[in-house]
């Protein structure tokens, strides 16, 4: 039932209309793992630099996350990102992206990570993502991959090669349009599902997420309506982490279980963005998750026998 | 169980990436009535000009819509609108808006329309909408009002006065933000629900619609995913018409019935935008509606006992 996560562990400086935080714990690998750890004990593959604080490693480890696959690069600093969100929180400026130790990241799959059932590839170069897939003696049953427009522009050939090897692709609506060349998300999904993945998740931010299977059956999950979004950083990663973690716990990867995994991811992401960075993820427990899951399901529930 | 609809009857010239249609039948009153007529026999209040074709009046009447409240102004032409949609269909340029007979529209409620249970006020000036409300000897049980940003800017005081008198307000997300001064739709809904209406419907176009009651309970309906949108003209009116028509047929205006009314409106709107103007509305029947309603419900259905 194990889950391996690969993704960045970073320090972020974040400015939103609600305030500013300097060099707080961030990175896709961190968000994915801290979300997934509500359902299973994720094993993390990542790299940090010499400036990474021991207490931050400890904090990750304290959440049941295996950090034996987190390499410490003694010659480089930790990946650093800085961004400023605009008033509507739907757009942001990246002020700094310093790859540092992530720039030479050469991921290895530790022996104790072999045999994982689910592999979650956080947003990294497709070459690094492929290297992790190839690092498994036996292919994980379910490989989930997150990517972004940057790789569609920078390394389209490598991206296409990696996409061929996976089961679930998670991208946002604009990226789905870019990758497929289709404006209609239904047409986009149809095209992307011929590129390799058996499932596609289109993330639509404040408008929710859509899950497609290869028969083009669709599950549409709204985003949980919030009074305020404090900090959207890591929302997509938190969503993917909840999805992967919930799935890793299931005996079968049925479409029904994948739908519930989408609910799990949506619920945790909605809670995470109500505070800065990973602050809310550190407070999370199953009671909070189950309560919001109920509210979430009630959002779309109609007492309906199929006839209007 | 009767429904009275007030709204424009117009000629539209529409250009989309899929083609162009000149002076086709349009107008909020037309779209609302042709949608609602699938569930009840709407009674229409509107005005047309001397150029309005008898065959178009006949076509409306042939759909079980009472046109005895449609005045023919012998001195003016029919309201005319012309627009061009951009490639993504989410934005458009208005090329012409000629009010003509609508500019001096002085609506009267015919005797045979008195006693209506549901009143649907299509997008018109709030003064005209209020005049229709006041024209009823006995207030309809359920007054639904559509409006738009134009009236928020042009006649905010009159708009506020009219909004005080209604039960359900339907506006889009940007308009909800403008009317409330709140960015979060949850905060916007909370504020707007203190202005008079007991229910608020926020239309989010390709992202669906949200229904709020005064306890801030929420129903979130996705938009039906379509391969292509041919012509979004009248989508909001068609949605409102399905909503109002379905409600008019129900014995109780419970929140559950309002949810199903949202489904009815969403389903008809999704079918309507797959063709130009009212073309698909003219072809519609209950079999098509029920089939899509089933598919629609399946979009968000999760087999979920409340515990993840």
XYZ file of C-alpha atoms in Angstrom:
616
model
C 0.000 0.000 0.000
C 3.003 2.301 -0.133
C 3.377 5.652 -1.852
C 6.611 7.169 -3.122
C 6.630 10.909 -3.768
C 9.256 12.791 -5.733
C 9.265 16.576 -5.727
C 11.084 19.671 -4.604
C 11.660 20.614 -0.999
C 12.145 24.355 -0.925
C 12.144 27.620 0.903
C 9.535 30.096 -0.336
C 9.061 33.786 0.234
C 5.412 34.570 -0.341
C 3.518 37.825 -0.468
C -0.273 37.888 -0.626
C -2.758 40.684 0.133
C -2.947 39.149 3.633
C 0.745 39.417 4.467
C 4.249 38.204 3.771
C 6.251 35.198 4.913
C 10.017 34.900 4.398
C 11.808 31.647 3.585
C 9.084 29.325 4.818
C 9.039 25.604 4.117
C 7.644 24.844 0.655
C 8.162 22.828 -2.506
C 5.951 20.338 -4.345
C 7.436 17.325 -2.552
C 6.689 18.915 0.813
C 3.077 19.826 -0.024
C 2.377 16.455 -1.668
C 3.812 14.478 1.262
C 2.223 16.558 4.019
C -1.129 16.091 2.303
C -0.739 12.373 1.519
C 0.452 11.564 5.041
C -3.143 11.844 6.253
C -3.861 8.551 4.498
C -0.545 6.659 4.364
C 3.155 6.919 5.146
C 4.711 8.516 2.053
C 8.353 7.933 1.174
C 9.898 11.125 -0.163
C 12.619 11.473 -2.816
C 14.091 14.964 -2.972
C 17.171 17.096 -2.469
C 17.925 19.998 -0.149
C 20.991 22.192 0.314
C 23.413 22.889 3.136
C 21.204 25.686 4.415
C 18.220 23.433 5.027
C 17.298 23.422 8.693
C 17.347 20.172 10.603
C 14.137 21.161 12.361
C 12.375 21.325 8.988
C 13.571 17.836 8.063
C 12.429 16.694 11.489
C 9.034 18.314 10.997
C 8.512 16.401 7.751
C 9.690 13.180 9.357
C 7.437 13.746 12.373
C 4.455 13.506 10.019
C 5.217 9.879 9.223
C 7.040 10.755 6.021
C 10.114 8.638 5.218
C 12.949 11.073 4.435
C 15.672 8.508 3.795
C 15.393 9.411 0.093
C 16.007 13.128 0.752
C 19.595 13.891 -0.234
C 21.496 16.774 1.366
C 23.747 18.562 -1.126
C 26.637 20.039 0.852
C 27.730 22.329 -1.987
C 24.518 24.054 -2.872
C 21.712 25.901 -1.188
C 18.115 24.704 -1.072
C 15.781 25.489 -3.982
C 14.288 28.937 -3.373
C 11.175 30.497 -4.857
C 9.639 33.858 -4.224
C 6.303 35.114 -5.490
C 3.737 37.830 -5.076
C 0.021 37.175 -5.543
C -2.275 39.774 -7.039
C -5.445 40.881 -5.331
C -7.684 38.239 -6.872
C -5.222 35.424 -5.966
C -5.690 33.935 -9.436
C -2.459 35.330 -10.787
C 0.994 35.830 -9.380
C 4.424 37.157 -10.283
C 7.411 34.932 -9.703
C 10.005 37.263 -8.199
C 12.822 34.722 -7.881
C 13.453 31.104 -8.839
C 16.832 29.879 -7.630
C 17.208 26.193 -8.516
C 20.368 25.702 -6.409
C 20.584 22.020 -5.362
C 17.551 21.155 -7.502
C 19.491 22.149 -10.637
C 21.777 19.106 -10.401
C 19.243 16.797 -8.759
C 19.946 13.214 -9.753
C 17.221 11.225 -8.012
C 17.854 7.714 -6.741
C 15.215 5.271 -5.544
C 16.405 3.823 -2.197
C 16.173 0.024 -1.785
C 13.575 0.491 0.979
C 11.355 2.405 -1.473
C 11.234 -0.465 -3.994
C 7.914 -2.245 -4.393
C 5.829 0.908 -4.024
C 2.308 0.593 -5.376
C 1.763 4.263 -6.127
C 4.303 6.760 -7.435
C 3.543 10.477 -7.391
C 5.820 12.505 -9.644
C 5.645 16.114 -8.497
C 6.347 18.870 -11.000
C 10.001 18.511 -12.028
C 11.747 18.196 -15.387
C 10.344 15.239 -17.344
C 13.869 13.794 -17.521
C 14.090 13.680 -13.727
C 10.579 12.234 -13.541
C 11.513 9.518 -16.041
C 14.680 8.725 -14.126
C 12.574 7.998 -11.035
C 10.210 5.728 -12.986
C 13.209 3.817 -14.400
C 14.672 3.559 -10.914
C 12.006 1.048 -9.896
C 12.801 -2.645 -10.502
C 9.080 -3.263 -10.771
C 6.872 -0.536 -12.213
C 4.518 0.894 -9.563
C 0.900 -0.023 -10.306
C -0.215 3.599 -10.438
C 2.048 6.385 -11.647
C 0.661 9.893 -11.228
C 2.471 12.805 -12.824
C 2.132 16.520 -12.361
C 3.689 18.882 -14.879
C 3.319 22.458 -16.098
C 3.445 24.714 -19.157
C 7.149 25.439 -18.565
C 8.076 21.872 -19.612
C 5.642 21.950 -22.551
C 7.673 24.867 -23.904
C 11.180 23.885 -22.777
C 11.318 20.105 -23.262
C 8.267 18.959 -25.259
C 9.944 15.797 -26.620
C 11.100 14.597 -23.197
C 7.710 15.463 -21.759
C 5.941 13.366 -24.416
C 8.272 10.431 -23.669
C 7.594 10.570 -19.938
C 3.837 11.032 -20.382
C 3.797 7.739 -22.318
C 4.875 5.886 -19.193
C 2.314 7.105 -16.693
C -1.261 6.358 -15.600
C -2.627 9.698 -14.409
C -1.655 13.162 -15.637
C -2.591 16.232 -13.588
C -2.461 19.645 -15.290
C -4.504 22.826 -15.194
C -7.042 23.897 -17.821
C -4.726 26.253 -19.685
C -2.032 23.560 -19.782
C -4.542 20.992 -21.077
C -5.408 23.426 -23.860
C -1.736 24.031 -24.648
C -0.775 20.350 -24.600
C -3.664 19.320 -26.852
C -4.114 22.382 -29.034
C -7.842 22.114 -28.298
C -9.904 24.779 -26.560
C -12.776 22.555 -25.466
C -11.653 20.635 -22.371
C -13.599 17.597 -23.580
C -11.688 17.604 -26.865
C -8.450 18.327 -25.007
C -9.015 15.347 -22.714
C -9.823 13.060 -25.641
C -6.520 13.983 -27.312
C -4.358 13.825 -24.174
C -5.769 10.391 -23.336
C -4.222 9.094 -26.571
C -0.760 10.272 -25.460
C -0.254 7.614 -22.791
C -2.166 8.291 -19.577
C -5.307 6.304 -18.846
C -6.658 9.105 -16.677
C -6.476 12.862 -16.871
C -7.146 15.331 -14.088
C -7.733 18.913 -15.193
C -7.301 21.327 -12.303
C -9.402 24.482 -12.640
C -8.362 26.311 -9.472
C -11.319 28.085 -7.871
C -13.585 26.243 -10.339
C -12.684 22.745 -9.158
C -11.250 19.759 -10.994
C -12.316 17.247 -13.627
C -11.293 13.603 -13.810
C -11.523 11.822 -17.175
C -10.989 8.161 -17.930
C -10.205 6.717 -21.354
C -13.907 6.088 -22.023
C -14.274 9.853 -21.501
C -16.405 9.307 -18.433
C -16.138 12.434 -16.327
C -16.187 13.244 -12.655
C -16.557 16.929 -11.907
C -15.550 18.112 -8.436
C -16.226 21.724 -7.502
C -13.746 23.700 -5.442
C -14.894 24.090 -1.866
C -16.214 27.667 -1.562
C -14.076 29.626 0.898
C -14.596 32.947 2.609
C -10.978 33.864 1.994
C -8.005 32.329 0.211
C -4.949 33.352 2.199
C -2.223 31.734 0.131
C -2.814 29.494 -2.906
C 0.809 28.284 -2.960
C 0.958 24.518 -3.232
C -2.802 24.085 -3.796
C -2.236 21.844 -6.834
C 0.414 19.802 -5.002
C -1.737 19.439 -1.916
C -4.598 18.300 -4.139
C -2.337 15.751 -5.873
C -0.991 14.580 -2.517
C -4.460 13.938 -1.124
C -5.388 12.149 -4.336
C -2.272 9.939 -4.350
C -2.340 9.279 -0.611
C -5.983 8.295 -0.602
C -5.478 5.992 -3.596
C -2.415 4.352 -2.043
C -4.653 3.262 0.826
C -7.245 1.581 -1.446
C -7.236 -2.050 -2.451
C -8.570 -1.284 -5.946
C -7.889 1.624 -8.244
C -11.489 1.725 -9.469
C -12.994 4.856 -11.016
C -15.203 5.172 -7.921
C -12.146 5.155 -5.674
C -10.443 7.678 -7.922
C -13.487 9.955 -7.529
C -13.201 9.713 -3.762
C -9.482 10.405 -4.079
C -10.378 13.610 -5.960
C -12.656 14.574 -3.069
C -9.827 13.850 -0.612
C -7.416 16.029 -2.601
C -9.953 18.842 -3.011
C -10.795 18.855 0.684
C -7.186 19.046 1.849
C -6.284 21.681 -0.758
C -9.243 23.823 0.318
C -8.079 23.680 3.911
C -4.448 24.352 3.043
C -5.072 27.615 1.160
C -6.825 29.086 4.193
C -3.438 29.752 5.750
C 0.125 30.560 4.682
C 2.421 27.882 3.287
C 2.091 24.499 4.967
C 0.755 25.966 8.256
C -2.704 24.429 7.934
C -1.336 21.117 6.653
C 0.571 20.793 9.919
C -2.676 21.238 11.893
C -4.723 18.830 9.798
C -6.312 15.664 11.164
C -8.819 13.099 9.936
C -11.658 14.687 11.885
C -11.260 17.959 9.980
C -10.914 16.075 6.705
C -14.043 13.974 7.245
C -16.137 16.966 8.274
C -15.164 18.958 5.207
C -15.567 15.889 2.993
C -19.192 15.689 4.122
C -19.752 19.379 3.414
C -17.995 18.942 0.093
C -20.245 16.085 -0.998
C -23.341 18.035 0.035
C -22.336 20.816 -2.354
C -23.387 18.796 -5.383
C -25.869 16.397 -3.838
C -29.299 16.293 -5.476
C -32.087 14.008 -4.370
C -32.784 12.839 -7.879
C -34.167 9.584 -9.228
C -32.993 10.331 -12.759
C -36.224 11.944 -13.905
C -36.743 15.707 -13.707
C -48.840 26.585 -11.448
C -48.446 29.441 -13.916
C -45.331 31.341 -14.930
C -45.193 34.875 -16.255
C -42.047 35.919 -18.108
C -41.058 39.468 -18.932
C -38.129 40.093 -21.236
C -37.061 41.366 -24.616
C -38.050 39.803 -27.903
C -35.411 40.787 -30.416
C -33.612 40.240 -33.649
C -29.946 39.353 -33.268
C -27.066 39.264 -35.706
C -24.471 36.892 -34.339
C -20.978 36.029 -35.467
C -19.052 33.173 -33.891
C -15.986 31.254 -35.128
C -18.504 28.740 -36.533
C -20.392 31.172 -38.739
C -22.757 34.120 -38.893
C -26.530 34.493 -38.660
C -28.355 37.700 -39.625
C -31.409 39.042 -37.811
C -32.419 35.780 -36.160
C -35.000 35.541 -33.409
C -33.503 36.402 -30.012
C -34.043 38.345 -26.800
C -34.158 37.317 -23.158
C -37.956 36.893 -23.150
C -37.721 34.558 -26.141
C -34.939 32.392 -24.685
C -36.544 32.255 -21.230
C -39.976 31.285 -22.624
C -38.706 28.735 -25.144
C -36.758 27.072 -22.344
C -39.511 27.220 -19.705
C -42.150 25.889 -22.118
C -40.693 22.402 -21.685
C -42.188 22.340 -18.195
C -45.191 24.691 -18.269
C -47.091 27.152 -20.438
C -45.344 30.505 -19.886
C -47.192 33.768 -20.374
C -44.913 36.332 -22.013
C -44.877 40.108 -21.476
C -42.815 41.929 -24.072
C -42.850 44.403 -26.938
C -41.879 44.085 -30.592
C -41.844 46.576 -33.460
C -43.608 46.902 -36.798
C -40.893 44.880 -38.509
C -41.458 41.797 -36.356
C -42.522 38.868 -38.506
C -45.843 37.220 -37.863
C -44.241 33.826 -38.395
C -41.909 34.498 -35.470
C -44.829 35.409 -33.189
C -46.552 32.258 -34.412
C -43.452 30.168 -33.711
C -43.370 31.374 -30.100
C -47.096 30.793 -29.713
C -46.788 27.307 -31.246
C -44.588 26.359 -28.298
C -47.447 26.815 -25.859
C -46.356 30.311 -24.902
C -49.127 32.848 -24.287
C -48.283 35.935 -26.349
C -51.323 38.009 -25.431
C -48.981 40.175 -23.335
C -46.677 40.897 -26.279
C -47.403 44.409 -27.492
C -46.719 45.425 -31.099
C -45.395 48.996 -31.358
C -46.425 50.304 -34.778
C -44.052 53.280 -34.648
C -40.788 51.565 -33.802
C -38.680 48.673 -34.977
C -37.947 45.597 -32.884
C -35.032 45.653 -30.442
C -31.885 44.706 -32.359
C -28.566 43.409 -31.042
C -25.474 42.400 -32.914
C -22.386 40.757 -31.469
C -19.206 38.974 -32.391
C -17.742 36.245 -30.174
C -14.012 35.783 -29.822
C -12.323 32.452 -30.410
C -12.688 31.201 -26.850
C -16.419 32.103 -26.746
C -15.931 33.566 -23.274
C -15.866 37.151 -24.462
C -17.691 39.081 -27.120
C -17.938 42.524 -28.679
C -21.349 44.146 -28.899
C -21.398 45.657 -32.391
C -24.854 47.242 -32.181
C -27.582 47.693 -29.572
C -30.666 49.426 -31.028
C -33.322 49.616 -28.328
C -36.090 50.738 -30.718
C -39.467 49.652 -29.298
C -37.822 48.425 -26.093
C -36.706 51.979 -25.318
C -40.254 53.113 -24.548
C -41.514 49.775 -23.255
C -44.245 50.304 -20.694
C -45.187 46.801 -19.594
C -48.728 45.915 -18.586
C -49.845 42.738 -16.877
C -52.891 41.400 -18.766
C -55.893 40.324 -16.669
C -55.406 36.731 -17.825
C -51.847 36.790 -16.397
C -52.995 37.725 -12.876
C -52.617 35.067 -10.207
C -49.311 33.763 -11.546
C -47.324 31.757 -9.009
C -43.897 32.406 -10.524
C -42.653 35.610 -12.137
C -39.424 35.610 -14.124
C -38.045 39.095 -14.709
C -35.629 38.880 -17.618
C -32.806 41.393 -17.859
C -34.414 44.808 -18.377
C -34.134 48.134 -16.578
C -34.977 47.726 -12.880
C -37.723 50.330 -13.290
C -39.449 48.198 -15.919
C -38.968 45.106 -13.760
C -40.504 46.870 -10.762
C -43.435 48.063 -12.854
C -44.230 44.445 -13.714
C -44.056 43.382 -10.056
C -46.406 46.243 -9.104
C -48.728 45.241 -11.931
C -49.801 42.131 -10.049
C -52.793 42.475 -7.717
C -51.390 39.631 -5.671
C -47.620 39.228 -5.443
C -46.447 36.044 -7.206
C -45.127 33.514 -4.693
C -41.746 33.346 -6.351
C -40.159 36.316 -8.116
C -36.940 35.568 -9.984
C -34.908 38.443 -11.379
C -32.044 38.533 -13.818
C -29.961 41.660 -14.149
C -26.495 42.725 -15.317
C -23.556 45.021 -14.641
C -25.018 47.685 -16.964
C -27.802 48.445 -14.444
C -25.374 48.320 -11.507
C -23.544 51.207 -13.147
C -26.448 53.103 -14.733
C -29.253 52.862 -12.152
C -27.867 51.492 -8.870
C -30.578 53.086 -6.679
C -33.460 51.737 -8.767
C -31.729 48.362 -8.925
C -31.448 48.232 -5.137
C -35.143 49.101 -4.791
C -36.226 46.351 -7.162
C -33.884 43.753 -5.657
C -35.621 44.340 -2.298
C -38.861 42.978 -3.761
C -37.691 39.673 -5.194
C -36.998 36.098 -4.064
C -34.222 34.884 -6.379
C -31.510 36.964 -8.022
C -29.507 35.524 -10.915
C -26.243 37.243 -11.875
C -22.829 36.128 -13.054
C -19.703 35.904 -10.888
C -18.239 39.240 -11.955
C -21.579 40.939 -11.327
C -21.845 39.318 -7.882
C -18.415 40.743 -7.090
C -19.380 44.172 -8.384
C -22.732 44.279 -6.588
C -21.238 43.213 -3.250
C -17.753 44.682 -3.440
C -16.471 41.283 -2.287
C -14.125 39.088 -4.272
C -14.902 35.812 -2.527
C -18.182 34.502 -3.934
C -19.126 33.207 -0.493
C -18.706 36.675 1.007
C -20.451 38.198 -2.015
C -23.416 35.857 -1.546
C -23.611 36.617 2.169
C -23.817 40.341 1.442
C -26.249 40.119 -1.470
C -28.574 37.919 0.593
C -29.011 40.860 2.991
C -30.224 43.091 0.128
C -33.600 41.423 -0.288
C -33.460 38.119 -2.149
C -33.802 34.868 -0.196
C -31.840 33.003 -2.847
C -28.923 33.891 -5.076
C -27.817 32.119 -8.210
C -24.309 32.932 -9.390
C -23.804 31.928 -13.012
C -20.211 31.036 -13.857
C -20.587 30.256 -17.574
C -18.423 27.282 -18.541
C -17.767 26.700 -14.823
C -21.389 26.085 -13.890
C -23.658 27.795 -11.396
C -24.022 28.141 -7.632
C -27.275 28.421 -5.709
C -27.185 29.981 -2.222
C -29.992 30.222 0.307
C -30.080 32.650 3.215
C -28.520 30.055 5.543
C -25.628 30.096 3.058
C -26.287 26.490 2.118
C -24.838 25.967 -1.326
C -25.674 23.852 -4.325
C -22.924 23.750 -6.928
C -23.893 22.638 -10.429
C -21.137 22.156 -12.981
C -21.630 23.186 -16.588
C -22.214 20.187 -18.835
C -18.898 19.594 -20.662
C -19.409 20.100 -24.399
C -17.241 19.241 -27.365
C -18.045 22.586 -28.965
C -19.972 25.707 -28.002
C -21.460 27.070 -31.223
C -23.186 30.155 -29.899
C -23.425 31.152 -26.225
C -26.075 33.809 -26.901
C -28.965 33.446 -24.496
C -27.281 30.794 -22.343
C -28.050 32.679 -19.122
C -31.659 33.307 -20.189
C -32.151 29.697 -21.241
C -30.759 28.620 -17.871
C -33.120 30.995 -16.040
C -36.050 29.819 -18.170
C -35.440 26.167 -17.355
C -35.073 27.073 -13.695
C -38.284 29.142 -13.590
C -40.285 26.732 -15.732
C -39.292 23.704 -13.681
C -40.112 25.523 -10.429
C -43.486 26.698 -11.720
C -44.425 23.041 -12.141
C -43.558 22.088 -8.539
C -45.963 22.091 -5.649
C -43.330 23.282 -3.161
C -40.453 25.691 -3.632
C -38.160 23.641 -1.398
C -34.368 23.937 -1.651
C -34.321 20.392 -3.098
C -36.725 21.426 -5.849
C -34.657 24.533 -6.515
C -31.592 22.308 -6.947
C -33.431 20.221 -9.515
C -34.574 23.439 -11.190
C -30.875 24.404 -11.473
C -30.212 21.059 -13.141
C -33.130 21.654 -15.520
C -31.790 25.091 -16.437
C -28.218 23.847 -16.843
C -29.295 20.969 -19.056
C -31.361 23.109 -21.413
C -28.696 25.829 -21.577
C -26.032 23.240 -22.429
C -28.158 21.945 -25.292
C -29.024 25.420 -26.541
C -25.436 26.619 -26.981
C -24.681 23.680 -29.263
C -26.424 25.496 -32.090
C -27.101 29.060 -33.265
C -29.715 31.231 -31.599
C -32.866 29.389 -30.565
C -32.415 26.622 -33.177
C -31.818 23.857 -30.650
C -34.523 25.136 -28.302
C -37.021 24.594 -31.100
C -35.931 20.956 -31.444
C -35.930 20.192 -27.748
C -38.177 17.594 -26.125
C -38.459 15.943 -22.708
C -36.638 12.817 -23.879
C -33.523 14.846 -24.729
C -33.820 16.780 -21.456
C -34.175 13.636 -19.312
C -31.242 11.899 -20.994
C -28.924 14.853 -20.483
C -30.224 15.347 -16.938
C -29.082 11.798 -16.157
C -25.655 12.420 -17.675
C -25.515 15.721 -15.825
C -26.207 14.132 -12.452
C -23.610 11.442 -13.101
C -20.953 14.144 -13.531
C -20.808 14.813 -9.813
C -22.114 11.527 -8.424
C -19.878 9.829 -5.854
C -20.732 6.611 -4.112
C -19.913 7.986 -0.707
C -21.236 7.176 2.734
C -19.823 10.356 4.229
C -16.541 8.819 5.366
C -13.438 8.942 3.197
